[in-house]
């Protein structure tokens, strides 16, 4: 599947991760269902190597999950796309000869096809907040192919509210980084 910046289908946002720890490290071989984010790889490598990065990231080391199954995150998030007017993000300059032309030609429009969205996946639910389009909610247990958008279903209103609240907490936690060292210019 081609990567699309604001579509969060499982083949794009739920990618298998294989880890083979060093010999002697406690590990239970298995297929884990733990929710993992890309930033967790940085934290994991830091713990395994003893290296500490000099920048702020929000990853969480996977080392504790090697030996036993446990919840790693209560929810995971993805974000992507652009706001209207960010023409530098349109990947212009490709023509119909490019194998990526179908996607890239769509990204050149000012329509919603390539615009900002944020996704939270928690438990059996996936909620997508879209800046210029209708939001989406999928019950992955009942609809694993994400074919039925439940966003307007009154039976799911409490779930939507809960996921929006969790997404807001995450955005506050990760949205503005306070520098971890003094700027030498001051």
mmCIF file of C-alpha atoms in Angstrom:
data_model
loop_
_atom_site.group_PDB
_atom_site.id
_atom_site.type_symbol
_atom_site.label_atom_id
_atom_site.label_comp_id
_atom_site.label_asym_id
_atom_site.label_seq_id
_atom_site.Cartn_x
_atom_site.Cartn_y
_atom_site.Cartn_z
ATOM 1 C CA UNK A 1 0.000 0.000 0.000
ATOM 2 C CA UNK A 2 1.303 3.469 -0.829
ATOM 3 C CA UNK A 3 1.854 5.750 2.135
ATOM 4 C CA UNK A 4 -0.721 8.521 2.361
ATOM 5 C CA UNK A 5 -0.068 11.304 4.839
ATOM 6 C CA UNK A 6 -3.587 11.593 6.247
ATOM 7 C CA UNK A 7 -5.071 8.117 5.885
ATOM 8 C CA UNK A 8 -4.474 5.846 8.815
ATOM 9 C CA UNK A 9 -5.628 2.452 7.566
ATOM 10 C CA UNK A 10 -4.072 -0.474 9.421
ATOM 11 C CA UNK A 11 -1.680 -1.497 6.602
ATOM 12 C CA UNK A 12 -0.078 1.943 6.957
ATOM 13 C CA UNK A 13 -0.359 2.657 10.694
ATOM 14 C CA UNK A 14 -0.187 -0.850 12.185
ATOM 15 C CA UNK A 15 3.054 -2.183 10.806
ATOM 16 C CA UNK A 16 4.639 -5.322 12.311
ATOM 17 C CA UNK A 17 7.821 -4.769 14.291
ATOM 18 C CA UNK A 18 10.354 -7.561 14.752
ATOM 19 C CA UNK A 19 12.894 -7.348 17.545
ATOM 20 C CA UNK A 20 15.686 -9.825 18.240
ATOM 21 C CA UNK A 21 17.406 -8.834 21.483
ATOM 22 C CA UNK A 22 20.997 -9.780 22.197
ATOM 23 C CA UNK A 23 21.748 -13.220 23.595
ATOM 24 C CA UNK A 24 21.361 -13.370 27.358
ATOM 25 C CA UNK A 25 18.628 -10.747 27.484
ATOM 26 C CA UNK A 26 15.440 -12.091 29.079
ATOM 27 C CA UNK A 27 12.897 -12.597 26.319
ATOM 28 C CA UNK A 28 9.707 -14.556 25.748
ATOM 29 C CA UNK A 29 9.348 -15.273 22.017
ATOM 30 C CA UNK A 30 5.816 -14.438 20.888
ATOM 31 C CA UNK A 31 3.598 -12.239 18.804
ATOM 32 C CA UNK A 32 2.711 -9.327 21.034
ATOM 33 C CA UNK A 33 -0.361 -7.150 20.609
ATOM 34 C CA UNK A 34 1.265 -4.259 22.478
ATOM 35 C CA UNK A 35 0.634 -0.874 20.878
ATOM 36 C CA UNK A 36 3.924 0.708 19.782
ATOM 37 C CA UNK A 37 4.826 4.066 18.239
ATOM 38 C CA UNK A 38 7.761 4.828 15.981
ATOM 39 C CA UNK A 39 9.287 7.041 18.678
ATOM 40 C CA UNK A 40 9.542 3.980 20.931
ATOM 41 C CA UNK A 41 12.395 2.686 18.775
ATOM 42 C CA UNK A 42 14.596 5.608 19.817
ATOM 43 C CA UNK A 43 13.893 5.004 23.490
ATOM 44 C CA UNK A 44 14.526 1.267 23.079
ATOM 45 C CA UNK A 45 17.877 1.755 21.335
ATOM 46 C CA UNK A 46 18.879 4.276 24.004
ATOM 47 C CA UNK A 47 18.166 1.781 26.781
ATOM 48 C CA UNK A 48 19.882 -1.123 25.014
ATOM 49 C CA UNK A 49 23.034 0.875 24.226
ATOM 50 C CA UNK A 50 23.202 3.179 27.232
ATOM 51 C CA UNK A 51 23.244 6.162 24.893
ATOM 52 C CA UNK A 52 21.167 9.169 25.890
ATOM 53 C CA UNK A 53 19.965 11.460 23.097
ATOM 54 C CA UNK A 54 20.394 15.178 23.617
ATOM 55 C CA UNK A 55 16.930 16.039 22.339
ATOM 56 C CA UNK A 56 13.444 15.568 23.729
ATOM 57 C CA UNK A 57 11.352 12.714 22.360
ATOM 58 C CA UNK A 58 8.303 10.975 23.689
ATOM 59 C CA UNK A 59 9.258 7.379 23.038
ATOM 60 C CA UNK A 60 8.934 4.651 25.642
ATOM 61 C CA UNK A 61 11.431 1.802 25.713
ATOM 62 C CA UNK A 62 10.174 -1.608 24.645
ATOM 63 C CA UNK A 63 12.742 -3.461 26.776
ATOM 64 C CA UNK A 64 10.239 -4.176 29.611
ATOM 65 C CA UNK A 65 7.962 -5.944 27.101
ATOM 66 C CA UNK A 66 10.668 -8.365 25.917
ATOM 67 C CA UNK A 67 10.259 -10.819 28.788
ATOM 68 C CA UNK A 68 6.532 -10.570 29.407
ATOM 69 C CA UNK A 69 3.373 -9.471 27.673
ATOM 70 C CA UNK A 70 2.151 -6.168 29.019
ATOM 71 C CA UNK A 71 0.397 -3.036 27.907
ATOM 72 C CA UNK A 72 2.989 -0.695 26.467
ATOM 73 C CA UNK A 73 0.752 2.284 25.683
ATOM 74 C CA UNK A 74 -2.927 2.684 26.472
ATOM 75 C CA UNK A 75 -3.284 4.376 23.070
ATOM 76 C CA UNK A 76 -1.155 5.230 20.049
ATOM 77 C CA UNK A 77 -1.318 8.234 17.758
ATOM 78 C CA UNK A 78 -0.503 9.211 14.179
ATOM 79 C CA UNK A 79 -0.685 12.598 12.558
ATOM 80 C CA UNK A 80 -0.118 13.859 9.079
ATOM 81 C CA UNK A 81 -1.121 16.053 6.191
ATOM 82 C CA UNK A 82 -0.912 19.803 5.710
ATOM 83 C CA UNK A 83 -3.051 22.883 6.106
ATOM 84 C CA UNK A 84 -4.392 24.788 3.115
ATOM 85 C CA UNK A 85 -1.756 27.026 1.567
ATOM 86 C CA UNK A 86 1.289 24.904 2.463
ATOM 87 C CA UNK A 87 2.257 24.512 -1.178
ATOM 88 C CA UNK A 88 5.774 23.310 -0.290
ATOM 89 C CA UNK A 89 4.164 20.117 1.043
ATOM 90 C CA UNK A 90 2.399 19.318 -2.229
ATOM 91 C CA UNK A 91 5.348 17.439 -3.820
ATOM 92 C CA UNK A 92 4.907 19.340 -7.074
ATOM 93 C CA UNK A 93 6.965 18.811 -10.219
ATOM 94 C CA UNK A 94 6.007 15.248 -11.132
ATOM 95 C CA UNK A 95 4.313 14.420 -14.404
ATOM 96 C CA UNK A 96 2.100 11.610 -15.647
ATOM 97 C CA UNK A 97 5.173 9.447 -16.358
ATOM 98 C CA UNK A 98 5.878 9.092 -12.643
ATOM 99 C CA UNK A 99 4.568 5.910 -10.988
ATOM 100 C CA UNK A 100 3.474 8.169 -8.117
ATOM 101 C CA UNK A 101 1.468 10.496 -10.388
ATOM 102 C CA UNK A 102 -2.009 9.358 -9.196
ATOM 103 C CA UNK A 103 -1.197 10.240 -5.592
ATOM 104 C CA UNK A 104 0.983 13.263 -6.272
ATOM 105 C CA UNK A 105 -1.481 14.886 -8.662
ATOM 106 C CA UNK A 106 -4.131 14.677 -5.947
ATOM 107 C CA UNK A 107 -1.781 16.259 -3.392
ATOM 108 C CA UNK A 108 -1.437 19.327 -5.608
ATOM 109 C CA UNK A 109 -5.062 20.291 -5.071
ATOM 110 C CA UNK A 110 -6.375 22.475 -2.253
ATOM 111 C CA UNK A 111 -9.040 19.904 -1.507
ATOM 112 C CA UNK A 112 -9.071 17.777 1.632
ATOM 113 C CA UNK A 113 -7.209 14.842 0.071
ATOM 114 C CA UNK A 114 -3.867 15.692 1.671
ATOM 115 C CA UNK A 115 -4.786 17.823 4.664
ATOM 116 C CA UNK A 116 -4.252 17.642 8.427
ATOM 117 C CA UNK A 117 -5.610 14.784 10.462
ATOM 118 C CA UNK A 118 -4.755 13.077 13.746
ATOM 119 C CA UNK A 119 -5.566 9.484 14.673
ATOM 120 C CA UNK A 120 -5.877 7.730 18.022
ATOM 121 C CA UNK A 121 -6.118 3.978 18.308
ATOM 122 C CA UNK A 122 -7.219 2.721 21.705
ATOM 123 C CA UNK A 123 -8.580 -0.724 22.428
ATOM 124 C CA UNK A 124 -10.948 -1.749 19.674
ATOM 125 C CA UNK A 125 -11.514 1.807 18.440
ATOM 126 C CA UNK A 126 -9.848 4.118 15.968
ATOM 127 C CA UNK A 127 -10.851 7.790 15.910
ATOM 128 C CA UNK A 128 -9.597 10.246 13.273
ATOM 129 C CA UNK A 129 -9.965 13.990 13.739
ATOM 130 C CA UNK A 130 -9.865 15.737 10.361
ATOM 131 C CA UNK A 131 -9.303 19.458 9.935
ATOM 132 C CA UNK A 132 -11.324 19.949 6.737
ATOM 133 C CA UNK A 133 -13.414 16.778 6.506
ATOM 134 C CA UNK A 134 -15.848 14.743 8.536
ATOM 135 C CA UNK A 135 -14.252 12.911 11.461
ATOM 136 C CA UNK A 136 -14.164 9.118 11.510
ATOM 137 C CA UNK A 137 -14.707 6.427 14.135
ATOM 138 C CA UNK A 138 -14.250 2.723 13.529
ATOM 139 C CA UNK A 139 -15.086 -0.180 15.808
ATOM 140 C CA UNK A 140 -12.236 -2.460 14.778
ATOM 141 C CA UNK A 141 -13.738 -5.469 16.525
ATOM 142 C CA UNK A 142 -16.974 -5.297 14.530
ATOM 143 C CA UNK A 143 -15.477 -3.680 11.417
ATOM 144 C CA UNK A 144 -11.784 -4.643 11.004
ATOM 145 C CA UNK A 145 -11.718 -3.350 7.416
ATOM 146 C CA UNK A 146 -12.891 0.102 8.536
ATOM 147 C CA UNK A 147 -15.806 0.232 6.125
ATOM 148 C CA UNK A 148 -18.466 1.744 8.416
ATOM 149 C CA UNK A 149 -17.787 5.192 9.872
ATOM 150 C CA UNK A 150 -19.613 5.311 13.227
ATOM 151 C CA UNK A 151 -18.890 8.992 13.937
ATOM 152 C CA UNK A 152 -22.580 9.995 13.851
ATOM 153 C CA UNK A 153 -23.909 6.886 15.598
ATOM 154 C CA UNK A 154 -25.407 8.000 18.950
ATOM 155 C CA UNK A 155 -24.468 4.639 20.506
ATOM 156 C CA UNK A 156 -20.795 5.645 20.117
ATOM 157 C CA UNK A 157 -21.061 9.258 21.346
ATOM 158 C CA UNK A 158 -19.451 8.453 24.713
ATOM 159 C CA UNK A 159 -16.573 6.647 23.037
ATOM 160 C CA UNK A 160 -15.987 9.573 20.661
ATOM 161 C CA UNK A 161 -15.936 11.976 23.610
ATOM 162 C CA UNK A 162 -13.487 9.779 25.530
ATOM 163 C CA UNK A 163 -11.143 9.420 22.538
ATOM 164 C CA UNK A 164 -11.232 13.170 21.867
ATOM 165 C CA UNK A 165 -10.309 13.823 25.504
ATOM 166 C CA UNK A 166 -7.402 11.342 25.364
ATOM 167 C CA UNK A 167 -6.218 12.892 22.085
ATOM 168 C CA UNK A 168 -6.325 16.349 23.648
ATOM 169 C CA UNK A 169 -4.244 15.126 26.610
ATOM 170 C CA UNK A 170 -1.669 13.674 24.186
ATOM 171 C CA UNK A 171 -1.504 16.872 22.158
ATOM 172 C CA UNK A 172 -0.905 18.907 25.324
ATOM 173 C CA UNK A 173 1.749 16.432 26.540
ATOM 174 C CA UNK A 174 3.689 16.424 23.261
ATOM 175 C CA UNK A 175 2.786 19.671 21.506
ATOM 176 C CA UNK A 176 5.208 22.216 22.948
ATOM 177 C CA UNK A 177 8.655 21.139 24.055
ATOM 178 C CA UNK A 178 10.420 23.202 26.692
ATOM 179 C CA UNK A 179 14.145 23.284 25.799
ATOM 180 C CA UNK A 180 16.190 20.950 28.003
ATOM 181 C CA UNK A 181 19.229 23.239 28.002
ATOM 182 C CA UNK A 182 19.957 26.926 27.958
ATOM 183 C CA UNK A 183 20.461 28.590 24.585
ATOM 184 C CA UNK A 184 24.116 29.678 24.511
ATOM 185 C CA UNK A 185 23.123 32.962 22.826
ATOM 186 C CA UNK A 186 21.548 34.176 26.078
#
